[in-house]
Short mmCIF file of C-alpha atoms in Angstrom, two decimals:
data_model
loop_
_atom_site.label_atom_id
_atom_site.label_comp_id
_atom_site.label_asym_id
_atom_site.label_seq_id
_atom_site.Cartn_x
_atom_site.Cartn_y
_atom_site.Cartn_z
CA UNK A 1 77.09 176.32 200.46
CA UNK A 2 74.01 176.07 198.31
CA UNK A 3 72.82 172.28 197.66
CA UNK A 4 72.95 170.94 194.09
CA UNK A 5 69.92 170.74 192.52
CA UNK A 6 69.86 166.91 192.34
CA UNK A 7 70.11 166.52 196.11
CA UNK A 8 66.78 168.32 196.63
CA UNK A 9 64.50 165.15 196.23
CA UNK A 10 66.86 163.15 198.26
CA UNK A 11 66.62 166.33 201.13
CA UNK A 12 62.61 166.41 200.86
CA UNK A 13 62.71 162.54 201.59
CA UNK A 14 64.89 162.97 204.57
CA UNK A 15 62.89 165.76 206.10
CA UNK A 16 59.21 164.28 205.37
CA UNK A 17 60.60 160.96 206.80
CA UNK A 18 61.54 162.47 209.86
CA UNK A 19 57.89 164.34 210.12
CA UNK A 20 56.47 161.17 209.65
CA UNK A 21 58.17 159.48 212.33
CA UNK A 22 57.37 162.07 214.47
CA UNK A 23 53.72 161.44 213.88
CA UNK A 24 54.75 157.69 215.07
CA UNK A 25 55.68 158.95 218.42
CA UNK A 26 53.03 161.69 219.05
CA UNK A 27 50.15 160.45 217.09
CA UNK A 28 49.29 163.66 216.28
CA UNK A 29 47.38 164.00 212.88
CA UNK A 30 48.83 167.53 212.35
CA UNK A 31 52.27 165.96 211.48
CA UNK A 32 50.87 164.24 208.42
CA UNK A 33 48.73 167.30 207.30
CA UNK A 34 52.53 169.41 207.57
CA UNK A 35 54.05 166.05 205.19
CA UNK A 36 51.49 166.62 202.79
CA UNK A 37 51.71 170.64 202.80
CA UNK A 38 55.35 170.18 202.39
CA UNK A 39 54.99 168.24 199.34
CA UNK A 40 52.45 170.76 197.82
CA UNK A 41 55.04 173.59 198.13
CA UNK A 42 57.91 171.40 196.97
CA UNK A 43 56.39 170.16 193.78
CA UNK A 44 54.11 173.52 193.13
CA UNK A 45 57.13 175.73 192.85
CA UNK A 46 59.47 173.29 190.51
CA UNK A 47 61.10 174.36 187.95
CA UNK A 48 62.79 171.48 185.06
CA UNK A 49 61.16 168.76 187.36
CA UNK A 50 58.78 166.02 185.78
CA UNK A 51 59.47 164.80 181.89
CA UNK A 52 56.59 166.90 180.47
CA UNK A 53 57.72 170.15 182.50
CA UNK A 54 58.46 172.14 179.16
CA UNK A 55 55.61 170.67 177.05
CA UNK A 56 53.57 172.29 179.75
CA UNK A 57 55.71 175.56 180.22
CA UNK A 58 55.48 175.97 176.30
CA UNK A 59 51.48 176.14 176.69
CA UNK A 60 51.36 178.34 179.25
CA UNK A 61 53.54 180.91 177.91
CA UNK A 62 51.34 180.74 174.85
CA UNK A 63 54.04 179.16 172.21
CA UNK A 64 52.28 175.90 172.02
CA UNK A 65 48.80 174.99 171.27
CA UNK A 66 46.81 172.94 173.68
CA UNK A 67 43.27 173.07 172.24
CA UNK A 68 43.21 169.22 171.90
CA UNK A 69 43.36 168.90 175.65
CA UNK A 70 40.73 167.82 177.88
CA UNK A 71 38.30 170.36 178.74
CA UNK A 72 39.03 171.26 182.70
CA UNK A 73 42.78 171.10 181.44
CA UNK A 74 42.42 173.41 178.91
CA UNK A 75 40.25 176.01 181.32
CA UNK A 76 42.98 175.88 184.33
CA UNK A 77 45.82 176.65 181.67
CA UNK A 78 43.98 179.60 180.54
CA UNK A 79 43.49 180.69 183.94
CA UNK A 80 47.37 180.43 184.33
CA UNK A 81 47.62 182.48 181.41
CA UNK A 82 45.42 185.11 182.67
CA UNK A 83 47.21 185.05 186.24
CA UNK A 84 50.46 185.72 184.53
CA UNK A 85 52.64 183.12 185.95
CA UNK A 86 53.12 179.51 184.84
CA UNK A 87 53.58 178.80 188.30
CA UNK A 88 50.15 179.04 189.08
CA UNK A 89 49.45 176.02 186.76
CA UNK A 90 52.12 173.87 188.89
CA UNK A 91 51.02 174.87 192.25
CA UNK A 92 46.99 174.49 191.80
CA UNK A 93 47.77 171.01 190.00
CA UNK A 94 50.01 170.01 192.97
CA UNK A 95 47.91 171.15 195.49
CA UNK A 96 44.56 169.32 193.85
CA UNK A 97 46.67 166.20 193.37
CA UNK A 98 47.68 166.21 197.22
CA UNK A 99 44.80 167.76 198.47
CA UNK A 100 42.32 165.53 197.02
CA UNK A 101 43.93 162.24 197.70
CA UNK A 102 44.58 163.34 201.59
CA UNK A 103 40.81 164.08 201.29
CA UNK A 104 40.05 160.60 199.92
CA UNK A 105 42.21 159.15 202.51
CA UNK A 106 40.40 160.90 205.35
CA UNK A 107 37.10 159.90 204.19
CA UNK A 108 38.14 156.28 204.05
CA UNK A 109 39.58 156.61 207.39
CA UNK A 110 42.85 155.71 206.15
CA UNK A 111 44.72 158.77 206.73
CA UNK A 112 48.11 157.27 208.61
CA UNK A 113 51.85 157.31 208.21
CA UNK A 114 51.70 154.32 205.94
CA UNK A 115 49.28 155.54 203.48
CA UNK A 116 50.61 159.13 203.54
CA UNK A 117 54.10 157.45 203.26
CA UNK A 118 53.18 155.49 200.46
CA UNK A 119 51.66 158.43 198.39
CA UNK A 120 54.80 160.48 198.58
CA UNK A 121 57.41 157.67 197.71
CA UNK A 122 55.87 154.46 196.29
CA UNK A 123 56.22 153.83 192.61
CA UNK A 124 53.83 155.49 190.30
CA UNK A 125 52.92 158.11 192.95
CA UNK A 126 54.10 161.79 193.97
CA UNK A 127 57.48 161.81 191.99
CA UNK A 128 55.84 160.64 188.71
CA UNK A 129 52.57 163.26 189.33
CA UNK A 130 55.78 165.90 188.31
CA UNK A 131 55.51 164.72 185.12
CA UNK A 132 52.15 163.20 184.01
CA UNK A 133 50.44 166.40 185.34
CA UNK A 134 46.90 165.99 184.06
CA UNK A 135 46.83 162.16 184.78
CA UNK A 136 47.63 162.41 188.44
CA UNK A 137 45.15 165.04 188.73
CA UNK A 138 42.64 163.06 187.19
CA UNK A 139 43.96 159.90 189.27
CA UNK A 140 43.01 162.20 192.54
CA UNK A 141 39.33 162.39 191.38
CA UNK A 142 39.20 158.91 189.96
CA UNK A 143 40.35 157.64 193.82
CA UNK A 144 37.92 159.93 195.54
CA UNK A 145 35.37 158.80 193.19
CA UNK A 146 35.34 155.43 194.06
CA UNK A 147 35.66 155.86 197.99
CA UNK A 148 32.36 157.64 197.43
CA UNK A 149 31.23 154.63 195.59
CA UNK A 150 32.33 152.19 198.06
CA UNK A 151 30.03 154.08 200.31
CA UNK A 152 26.93 153.91 198.04
CA UNK A 153 26.92 157.62 197.35
CA UNK A 154 26.40 157.12 193.66
CA UNK A 155 25.70 161.19 192.65
CA UNK A 156 29.22 161.97 194.20
CA UNK A 157 30.90 158.97 192.56
CA UNK A 158 29.40 159.97 189.02
CA UNK A 159 30.52 163.74 189.50
CA UNK A 160 34.01 163.31 190.31
CA UNK A 161 34.25 160.46 187.89
CA UNK A 162 33.27 163.13 185.35
CA UNK A 163 35.72 165.64 186.79
CA UNK A 164 37.94 162.93 186.14
CA UNK A 165 37.54 162.51 183.10
CA UNK A 166 37.65 165.95 182.01
CA UNK A 167 41.21 166.30 183.22
CA UNK A 168 42.63 163.14 181.32
CA UNK A 169 40.24 160.84 179.09
CA UNK A 170 41.80 157.50 180.60
CA UNK A 171 39.87 158.09 183.57
CA UNK A 172 37.20 156.14 180.97
CA UNK A 173 38.86 153.03 182.65
CA UNK A 174 36.23 153.88 185.44
CA UNK A 175 33.79 151.79 183.35
CA UNK A 176 35.53 148.61 183.58
CA UNK A 177 36.72 149.13 187.20
CA UNK A 178 33.06 149.59 188.10
CA UNK A 179 32.43 146.19 186.67
CA UNK A 180 34.78 144.49 188.32
CA UNK A 181 34.17 145.77 191.83
CA UNK A 182 30.42 144.74 191.29
CA UNK A 183 31.50 141.16 190.02
CA UNK A 184 34.79 140.63 192.04
CA UNK A 185 35.79 142.84 194.63
CA UNK A 186 33.18 143.41 197.31
CA UNK A 187 34.67 140.36 199.40
CA UNK A 188 37.72 138.10 200.34
CA UNK A 189 38.66 135.53 197.52
CA UNK A 190 40.21 132.35 197.65
CA UNK A 191 43.67 131.80 196.41
CA UNK A 192 42.68 129.74 193.64
CA UNK A 193 39.94 132.40 192.65
CA UNK A 194 42.87 135.19 192.19
CA UNK A 195 44.99 132.56 190.38
CA UNK A 196 42.07 131.61 187.65
CA UNK A 197 41.54 135.16 187.14
CA UNK A 198 45.25 136.01 186.70
CA UNK A 199 45.53 133.35 184.03
CA UNK A 200 42.66 134.19 181.91
CA UNK A 201 43.79 137.69 182.02
CA UNK A 202 47.13 136.99 180.62
CA UNK A 203 45.47 134.41 178.12
CA UNK A 204 43.13 137.23 176.96
CA UNK A 205 45.85 139.75 176.50
CA UNK A 206 47.77 137.33 174.26
CA UNK A 207 44.66 136.82 172.41
CA UNK A 208 44.40 140.44 171.84
CA UNK A 209 48.01 141.10 170.74
CA UNK A 210 47.46 138.39 168.02
CA UNK A 211 44.30 140.06 166.92
CA UNK A 212 45.37 143.21 166.68
CA UNK A 213 48.78 142.32 164.96
CA UNK A 214 46.73 139.88 162.10
CA UNK A 215 44.25 142.35 161.43
CA UNK A 216 46.18 145.59 161.81
CA UNK A 217 43.84 147.49 163.90
CA UNK A 218 44.90 150.38 166.07
CA UNK A 219 48.62 149.46 165.55
CA UNK A 220 49.57 153.36 164.91
CA UNK A 221 48.63 153.48 168.81
CA UNK A 222 50.80 150.64 170.11
CA UNK A 223 54.26 149.92 170.53
CA UNK A 224 54.80 146.18 170.50
CA UNK A 225 57.99 146.63 172.82
CA UNK A 226 58.18 146.29 176.38
CA UNK A 227 59.69 149.26 178.15
CA UNK A 228 62.14 147.79 181.24
CA UNK A 229 60.80 150.24 183.31
CA UNK A 230 57.09 149.38 182.87
CA UNK A 231 58.10 146.01 183.69
CA UNK A 232 59.85 146.61 186.62
CA UNK A 233 56.75 148.76 187.85
CA UNK A 234 54.33 146.07 187.34
CA UNK A 235 56.81 143.47 189.08
CA UNK A 236 56.84 145.74 192.23
CA UNK A 237 53.03 146.03 192.06
CA UNK A 238 52.45 142.72 191.57
CA UNK A 239 54.96 141.92 194.77
CA UNK A 240 53.20 144.27 196.93
CA UNK A 241 49.80 142.88 196.23
CA UNK A 242 51.24 139.29 197.06
CA UNK A 243 52.56 140.41 200.00
CA UNK A 244 49.65 142.00 201.51
CA UNK A 245 47.19 139.73 200.37
CA UNK A 246 49.63 136.71 201.42
CA UNK A 247 49.80 138.36 205.08
CA UNK A 248 46.19 138.83 205.47
CA UNK A 249 45.84 135.32 204.23
CA UNK A 250 47.82 133.94 206.67
CA UNK A 251 46.51 135.98 209.54
CA UNK A 252 43.08 135.51 208.80
CA UNK A 253 42.47 139.08 208.04
CA UNK A 254 38.56 139.66 207.77
CA UNK A 255 38.62 143.41 207.42
CA UNK A 256 36.12 143.80 204.50
CA UNK A 257 37.65 147.38 203.64
CA UNK A 258 40.94 145.51 203.52
CA UNK A 259 39.72 143.26 200.95
CA UNK A 260 37.94 145.96 198.73
CA UNK A 261 40.57 147.97 198.22
CA UNK A 262 43.07 145.14 197.66
CA UNK A 263 41.20 143.78 195.14
CA UNK A 264 40.80 146.93 193.13
CA UNK A 265 44.76 146.86 193.47
CA UNK A 266 44.36 143.37 191.86
CA UNK A 267 42.31 144.61 189.00
CA UNK A 268 45.09 147.37 188.63
CA UNK A 269 48.04 144.81 188.28
CA UNK A 270 45.82 142.76 185.88
CA UNK A 271 45.25 145.80 183.65
CA UNK A 272 49.23 146.55 183.95
CA UNK A 273 49.81 143.01 183.14
CA UNK A 274 47.36 143.07 180.25
CA UNK A 275 48.58 146.13 178.32
CA UNK A 276 52.37 145.38 178.78
CA UNK A 277 52.83 144.41 175.20
CA UNK A 278 50.96 148.21 173.97
CA UNK A 279 53.93 150.24 175.31
CA UNK A 280 54.82 152.61 178.19
CA UNK A 281 52.02 155.13 177.13
CA UNK A 282 49.05 152.85 177.11
CA UNK A 283 50.06 151.10 180.04
CA UNK A 284 50.11 154.15 182.39
CA UNK A 285 45.89 153.98 182.57
CA UNK A 286 47.05 151.22 185.15
CA UNK A 287 48.34 154.05 187.39
CA UNK A 288 44.88 154.84 188.69
CA UNK A 289 44.93 151.82 190.80
CA UNK A 290 48.22 152.48 192.60
CA UNK A 291 46.19 154.65 195.42
CA UNK A 292 43.91 151.44 196.50
CA UNK A 293 47.50 150.62 197.85
CA UNK A 294 47.64 153.21 200.04
CA UNK A 295 44.67 152.41 201.89
CA UNK A 296 44.57 148.97 202.04
CA UNK A 297 48.06 148.72 203.61
CA UNK A 298 46.89 151.33 205.99
CA UNK A 299 43.95 148.57 206.87
CA UNK A 300 46.15 145.82 207.00
CA UNK A 301 48.59 147.67 209.46
CA UNK A 302 45.67 148.63 211.79
CA UNK A 303 44.52 144.89 211.57
CA UNK A 304 48.02 143.59 212.83
CA UNK A 305 49.61 143.03 216.12
CA UNK A 306 52.60 144.73 217.37
CA UNK A 307 55.15 142.42 216.09
CA UNK A 308 53.54 141.75 212.74
CA UNK A 309 52.73 145.94 212.60
CA UNK A 310 56.43 146.69 213.10
CA UNK A 311 57.48 144.07 210.41
CA UNK A 312 55.08 145.23 207.67
CA UNK A 313 55.60 149.03 208.61
CA UNK A 314 59.44 148.16 207.90
CA UNK A 315 58.52 146.70 204.77
CA UNK A 316 56.45 149.48 203.32
CA UNK A 317 59.07 152.24 204.32
CA UNK A 318 62.04 149.74 202.40
CA UNK A 319 59.73 149.15 199.22
CA UNK A 320 58.38 153.22 199.44
CA UNK A 321 62.30 154.34 199.89
CA UNK A 322 63.73 151.71 197.41
CA UNK A 323 61.26 152.73 194.63
CA UNK A 324 61.49 156.49 195.52
CA UNK A 325 65.22 156.51 194.86
CA UNK A 326 65.25 154.08 191.97
CA UNK A 327 63.03 156.34 190.19
CA UNK A 328 65.48 159.42 190.72
CA UNK A 329 68.37 157.43 189.57
CA UNK A 330 66.25 156.10 186.24
CA UNK A 331 65.39 159.77 185.73
CA UNK A 332 69.24 160.91 186.16
CA UNK A 333 70.20 157.75 184.01
CA UNK A 334 67.65 159.02 181.24
CA UNK A 335 69.59 159.21 177.88
CA UNK A 336 67.07 161.98 176.67
CA UNK A 337 67.07 164.59 179.61
CA UNK A 338 67.03 164.16 183.27
CA UNK A 339 63.78 164.73 184.21
CA UNK A 340 63.81 164.72 188.01
CA UNK A 341 67.21 165.53 189.45
CA UNK A 342 67.64 168.83 187.97
CA UNK A 343 64.86 170.09 190.18
CA UNK A 344 64.79 173.90 191.29
CA UNK A 345 62.53 175.72 193.80
CA UNK A 346 61.49 178.86 192.06
CA UNK A 347 58.89 180.87 193.44
CA UNK A 348 57.87 182.19 190.60
CA UNK A 349 58.39 181.40 186.63
#
């Protein structure tokens, strides 16, 4: 019998996990590339999956104006309209998101079962890209730009940062992120240092909320209510950061790359916590820093002995699987529209 559309995401999870585990046995990168290819096909030929799916579909068939979008997003929609099928847009954006992140992982020497598994199943990652299409294409270029920045290849950093911005304006977060990298992120810090920065950021957040409320500026862009789903993602990101850094501190991990990527994730967590009071739409800018978790985790696994490696790998599988299925649960329980588990595989719309 034909499987129900709601089971499609669960089925692809099982297949991709099986292929990933084969990589662990045979150590062939071809299994990881197969995982990424499967993901492109699954998301590229989708129908009714992603909370903005029909909004983009209306743009692609010419019934909704999209001139207000960023330059490269507009051009890609124009091209899709010329090709004659909306599927072109969903397929190309899926191809860009997965391929650019895959290339970034390779360039960072972090393409592994751990990083690919987290890319596909961790919160605010592949499943979420179905809905926030422009932003996640932008995230892929944003992350690649920082890989080049860490290599001190400033021309390519600037190039991909600009491309990222022309897919989604929130990529301007690259400016404070670069400043944070220069001042804070290039080396391991003490636990006390992390705690002080976290406390200062929370105080600054409360002060900012007070000033906005007092003077009434920018209130039209801000919701002073905290979405429980947003809080959940913040807690997960903070939890995995504490676990990674805690294990690294305990085992005295000295890998500079691990600390750079962990510190950039720390900046994302700080940003997320600071913006929680401003509503779901504002806080999504912190999603730009989730890919740093994929790489820091891959580096950490490489630094561990056999027992700790197995323990942390189990941790990543559990946390990734939990957030993947919890995202599906939230989509199915959404009172407005089930934006994921109605998924259907359609070759051409």
